[in-house]
C-alpha atoms as one frame of an Amber mdcrd trajectory, in Angstrom:
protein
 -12.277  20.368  -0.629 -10.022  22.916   0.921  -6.304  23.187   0.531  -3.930
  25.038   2.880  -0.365  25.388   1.947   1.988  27.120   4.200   5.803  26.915
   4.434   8.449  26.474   7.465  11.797  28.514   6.503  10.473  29.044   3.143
   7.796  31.408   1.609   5.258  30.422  -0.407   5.126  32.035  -3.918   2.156
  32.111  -5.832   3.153  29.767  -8.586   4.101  27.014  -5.629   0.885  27.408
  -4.141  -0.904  26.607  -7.560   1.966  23.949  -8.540   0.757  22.062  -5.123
  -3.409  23.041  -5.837  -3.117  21.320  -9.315  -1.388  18.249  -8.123  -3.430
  17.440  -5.086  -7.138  18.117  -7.258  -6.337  15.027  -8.827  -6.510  13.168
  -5.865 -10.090  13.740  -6.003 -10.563  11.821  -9.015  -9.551   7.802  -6.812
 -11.497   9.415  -3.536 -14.447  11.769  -3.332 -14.724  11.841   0.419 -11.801
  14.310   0.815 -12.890  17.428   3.478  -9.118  19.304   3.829  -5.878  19.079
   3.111  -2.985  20.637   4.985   0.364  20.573   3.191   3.785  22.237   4.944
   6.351  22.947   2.584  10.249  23.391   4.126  13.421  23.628   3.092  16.438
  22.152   5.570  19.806  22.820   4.289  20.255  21.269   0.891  16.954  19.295
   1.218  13.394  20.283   0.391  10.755  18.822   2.138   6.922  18.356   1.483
   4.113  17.005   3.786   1.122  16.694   4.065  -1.764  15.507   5.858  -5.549
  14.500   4.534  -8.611  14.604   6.158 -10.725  12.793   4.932 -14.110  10.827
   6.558 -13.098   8.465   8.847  -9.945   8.731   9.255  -6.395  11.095   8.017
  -3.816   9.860   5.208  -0.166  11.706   5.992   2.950  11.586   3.655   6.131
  13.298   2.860   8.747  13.300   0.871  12.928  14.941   0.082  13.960  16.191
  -2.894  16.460  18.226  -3.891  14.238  20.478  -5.939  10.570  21.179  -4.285
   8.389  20.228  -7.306   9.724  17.169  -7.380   9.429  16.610  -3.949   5.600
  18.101  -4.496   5.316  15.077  -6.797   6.442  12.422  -5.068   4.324  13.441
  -2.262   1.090  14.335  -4.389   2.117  10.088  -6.203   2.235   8.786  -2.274
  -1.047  10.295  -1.220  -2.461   8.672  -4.509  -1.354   5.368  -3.766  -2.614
   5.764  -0.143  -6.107   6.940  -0.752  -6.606   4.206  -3.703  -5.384   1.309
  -1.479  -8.020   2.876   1.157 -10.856   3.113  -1.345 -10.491  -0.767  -2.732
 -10.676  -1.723   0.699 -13.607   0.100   1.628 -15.016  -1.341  -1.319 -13.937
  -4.609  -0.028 -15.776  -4.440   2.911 -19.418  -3.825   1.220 -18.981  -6.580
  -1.313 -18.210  -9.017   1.435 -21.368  -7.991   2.978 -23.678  -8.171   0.235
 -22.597 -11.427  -1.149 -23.377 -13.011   2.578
């Protein structure tokens, strides 16, 4: 799994970079099938903003998310992806069990 972080208005320190490694890893626990992950972090005004975008096989998973600070906004994005990519696993998993049991 490779992780790119880059920033828009903003640079990317060190301790950010590993702040948004540590938080996305654990994605990989709910989905194995994860290739790249791309996430832009920027700051407009008073608000900072996180996205990113997943690659992962068959398909992409995007989210973002505002915070005032840009951990939090880190985590709220890292929580959305983790919703996303469980929701797409249990239906995946949907789809063979309806198979099999036909």
């Amino acid at each position: 799994m490779q992780v790119n972080v880059s920033g828009h208005h903003l640079e990317v320190t060190d301790a950010l970079k590993n702040y948004a490694n540590t938080k996305l890893l654990r994605l990989q626990r709910h989905f194995d099938r994860i290739t790249n992950i791309n996430v832009i972090l920027r700051v407009e005004k008073l608000r900072q903003k996180a996205e990113s975008t997943i690659r992962i096989n068959g398909g992409e998973v995007f989210a973002d998310a505002e915070a005032e600070d840009l951990y939090a906004a880190i985590d709220l994005m890292a929580d959305k992806l983790d919703r996303q990519l469980i929701k797409r696993k249990e239906k995946i998993n949907g789809r063979k069990q309806r198979t099999i049991r036909q």
